[in-house]
Amino acid sequence: MKAVVLAAGEGTRLRPLTEDKPKGMVEVAGKPILAHCFEQLIDLGADELLVVVGYKKQAIINHFEDEFEGVPITYTHQREQNGLAHALITCEEHIDDDFMLMLGDNIFQANLQDVVNRQQEDRADAAFLVEEVPWDEASRYGVCDTNKYGEITEVIEKPEDPPSNLVMTGFYTFTPAIFHACHLVQPSNRGEYEISDAIDLLLHSGRTIDAIRMNGWRNDIGYPEDRDEAEERLQGEINPELAAENLAASE
């Protein structure tokens, strides 16, 4: 299964960390965020990495070149930052079967394999890792509504009045049908082609999309403090005693 990693963003909220590098090259626990993404995707069985680059793209290309741990990398270019659906379309010609999609600014320690397994059952057209967040935070994300079978019935990007507190986390599996939906998407109020709108089009066409609830944790590296939190979590898993000392010192 191929894996797409979206890594074209500028990361303005991460400044000063992104003043001289793209977001995916910001280091967490001694290596770039993208290296963490690539390792996880390869563990999940990725046999090719399709990396969408844009802002300061040469830094990514020069660092990783054309393979990672023996798995080939193909780069595609999003020349304007017009949203995730727009970024995904740049990979269309390289994909003809089910694939994984990961946002290249997330650190996961979670049940990603469950999402891949569900996709491989051929029961669903797509599957997402979803997470429950506090209700007052849900409006910051793509919010999912589900039925009693755990199937997604609606996806709304950053709603003012969220229908649930279940949100998309940045890891998905799709069939190539998502590309047709991305082509049909119209710009949102933010002027971007939203992946959530493409997903909603899939739902309205009768496709089945399953929600897999997250078991574990993830950090969306949006701000410098998110990077610090992810680093502490990862170091804590490597050295629990150090994590306990850090926790005691902060209390």
XYZ file of C-alpha atoms in Angstrom:
251
model
C 0.000 0.000 0.000
C 1.306 3.455 -0.887
C 1.349 6.247 1.682
C 0.862 9.958 1.062
C 2.375 12.486 3.456
C 1.238 16.102 3.165
C 4.221 18.328 3.965
C 3.775 21.496 1.901
C 2.696 23.862 4.668
C 4.603 26.900 5.831
C 3.981 26.424 9.556
C 3.546 30.095 10.403
C 2.266 29.294 13.902
C 5.477 27.352 14.600
C 7.730 30.349 14.153
C 10.507 30.946 15.008
C 11.095 27.192 14.488
C 10.039 27.432 10.825
C 11.765 30.648 9.828
C 14.493 28.763 7.958
C 12.893 25.350 7.393
C 9.541 23.764 6.513
C 7.323 22.466 9.291
C 8.124 18.821 8.564
C 11.827 19.419 9.224
C 11.281 20.721 12.764
C 12.963 18.225 15.068
C 11.144 16.267 17.773
C 13.228 13.989 19.985
C 16.282 14.397 17.765
C 14.787 13.878 14.287
C 12.440 15.692 11.892
C 8.692 15.279 12.295
C 8.647 13.725 8.816
C 11.080 11.009 9.906
C 8.618 9.991 12.613
C 5.825 9.903 10.007
C 7.874 7.843 7.562
C 8.880 5.312 10.231
C 5.284 4.747 11.261
C 4.033 4.394 7.698
C 6.744 1.881 6.847
C 5.840 -0.095 9.972
C 2.269 -0.143 8.619
C 3.465 -1.667 5.360
C 4.007 1.340 3.111
C 5.948 0.279 0.000
C 6.248 3.809 -1.428
C 6.125 7.239 0.179
C 4.500 10.051 -1.799
C 5.506 13.320 -0.161
C 3.726 16.536 -1.101
C 6.159 19.429 -0.681
C 5.839 23.173 -1.099
C 7.289 25.722 1.323
C 11.104 25.440 1.402
C 10.697 22.064 -0.294
C 14.379 21.681 -1.120
C 15.221 21.240 2.553
C 13.034 18.111 2.635
C 14.265 16.768 -0.705
C 17.936 17.336 0.155
C 17.578 15.661 3.546
C 15.648 12.521 2.594
C 16.597 12.272 -1.105
C 14.868 9.409 -2.927
C 14.371 6.788 -0.213
C 13.892 6.260 3.509
C 14.953 3.002 5.146
C 14.963 1.375 1.719
C 11.459 2.538 0.781
C 11.332 4.802 -2.306
C 10.149 8.402 -2.007
C 8.328 10.236 -4.791
C 7.880 13.998 -4.383
C 4.956 15.972 -5.742
C 4.695 19.746 -5.601
C 1.895 21.936 -4.303
C 2.898 25.271 -5.764
C 0.238 27.279 -3.907
C -1.059 26.574 -0.406
C -4.701 26.027 -1.330
C -5.758 23.378 1.178
C -5.399 19.660 1.801
C -7.711 18.508 -1.002
C -5.675 20.605 -3.432
C -2.456 19.064 -2.077
C -3.776 15.520 -2.383
C -4.644 15.950 -6.063
C -0.934 16.354 -6.844
C -0.519 12.619 -6.074
C -3.381 11.385 -8.233
C -1.337 10.089 -11.170
C 0.771 7.930 -8.840
C -2.083 6.071 -7.117
C -4.368 3.377 -8.512
C -5.327 1.450 -5.365
C -6.123 1.931 -1.669
C -3.633 4.160 0.124
C -2.765 5.725 3.462
C -2.761 9.470 4.064
C -0.955 11.144 6.949
C -0.636 14.828 7.705
C 3.065 15.547 7.996
C 2.794 17.634 11.164
C 1.469 14.910 13.479
C 3.265 12.609 15.912
C 1.297 9.424 16.629
C 1.656 6.691 19.194
C -1.683 5.060 18.503
C -3.612 2.221 16.848
C -2.962 3.204 13.228
C -2.861 -0.461 12.232
C -6.560 -0.778 13.066
C -7.359 1.804 10.379
C -5.299 -0.045 7.758
C -6.871 -3.365 8.736
C -10.363 -1.951 8.311
C -9.522 -0.648 4.846
C -8.177 -4.032 3.823
C -11.431 -5.731 4.790
C -13.030 -4.212 1.650
C -16.064 -3.288 3.726
C -15.443 0.439 3.751
C -14.396 2.938 1.095
C -12.350 4.867 3.649
C -11.430 4.718 7.334
C -10.223 7.432 9.696
C -8.593 7.518 13.080
C -10.791 9.767 15.218
C -10.411 11.195 18.687
C -12.775 12.539 21.315
C -11.791 16.037 22.462
C -13.387 18.425 24.964
C -16.545 19.949 23.481
C -15.135 23.473 23.721
C -12.172 22.433 21.525
C -14.087 20.550 18.830
C -14.675 23.651 16.696
C -10.915 23.800 15.993
C -11.012 20.561 13.987
C -12.800 18.610 11.298
C -15.718 17.200 13.299
C -17.314 13.802 12.524
C -20.825 12.621 13.245
C -21.388 8.843 13.291
C -24.249 6.356 13.333
C -24.718 3.429 15.720
C -22.501 1.228 13.533
C -19.491 3.546 13.862
C -19.847 4.770 10.281
C -19.243 8.447 9.601
C -22.386 10.255 8.440
C -21.106 13.828 8.256
C -17.847 15.766 8.369
C -17.768 19.510 9.050
C -14.600 21.616 9.007
C -14.236 23.813 12.109
C -17.990 24.212 12.812
C -19.233 26.963 15.102
C -21.750 24.543 16.633
C -20.160 21.055 16.502
C -22.588 18.104 16.175
C -20.172 15.942 18.181
C -16.807 16.062 19.932
C -15.349 13.379 17.663
C -12.654 14.835 15.421
C -10.363 13.678 12.615
C -6.771 13.182 13.703
C -4.730 13.352 10.516
C -4.488 9.659 9.580
C -6.771 8.185 6.914
C -7.076 5.378 4.391
C -8.882 5.902 1.077
C -9.708 4.319 -2.246
C -8.841 6.407 -5.354
C -12.465 7.654 -5.325
C -11.276 10.479 -3.063
C -9.529 12.130 -6.023
C -12.760 12.599 -7.964
C -14.287 14.170 -4.857
C -11.280 16.496 -4.443
C -11.749 17.739 -8.024
C -15.380 18.629 -7.243
C -14.647 20.583 -4.071
C -15.253 24.335 -4.123
C -13.199 26.795 -2.052
C -14.375 27.157 1.532
C -14.907 30.386 3.435
C -11.176 30.255 4.167
C -10.470 30.163 0.433
C -9.092 26.610 0.638
C -10.061 23.280 -0.897
C -10.858 21.334 2.278
C -10.328 17.585 2.602
C -13.405 17.485 4.862
C -15.548 18.794 1.983
C -14.195 16.062 -0.302
C -15.008 13.475 2.358
C -18.524 14.860 2.668
C -18.961 14.442 -1.087
C -17.946 10.796 -0.755
C -20.576 10.335 1.944
C -23.296 11.942 -0.173
C -22.398 9.612 -3.053
C -23.198 6.629 -0.845
C -19.675 5.616 0.144
C -19.075 3.939 3.497
C -16.495 5.538 5.803
C -15.626 3.979 9.151
C -14.451 5.807 12.245
C -11.755 4.046 14.271
C -11.461 5.518 17.742
C -7.943 6.336 18.804
C -6.242 4.194 21.405
C -3.061 5.991 22.405
C -2.053 9.575 21.770
C -1.095 12.021 19.070
C 0.291 15.554 18.932
C -0.610 17.955 16.156
C 2.543 20.097 15.992
C 0.948 23.479 15.405
C 2.791 25.616 17.950
C 6.241 25.439 19.596
C 4.680 24.184 22.834
C 3.138 21.261 20.898
C 6.613 20.254 19.756
C 7.824 20.381 23.360
C 4.901 18.270 24.587
C 5.429 15.621 21.900
C 9.129 15.476 22.749
C 8.401 14.929 26.429
C 5.920 12.177 25.606
C 8.333 10.360 23.314
C 11.225 10.681 25.743
C 8.941 9.455 28.500
C 8.214 6.269 26.567
C 11.939 5.727 26.014
C 12.845 6.609 29.626
C 9.866 6.391 32.045
C 12.007 7.386 35.034
C 12.973 10.654 33.336
C 9.317 11.306 32.524
C 8.374 10.827 36.173
C 11.113 13.242 37.257
C 9.903 15.854 34.755
C 6.325 15.435 35.973
C 7.386 15.797 39.623
C 9.417 18.920 38.820
C 6.437 20.557 37.110
C 4.080 19.982 40.069
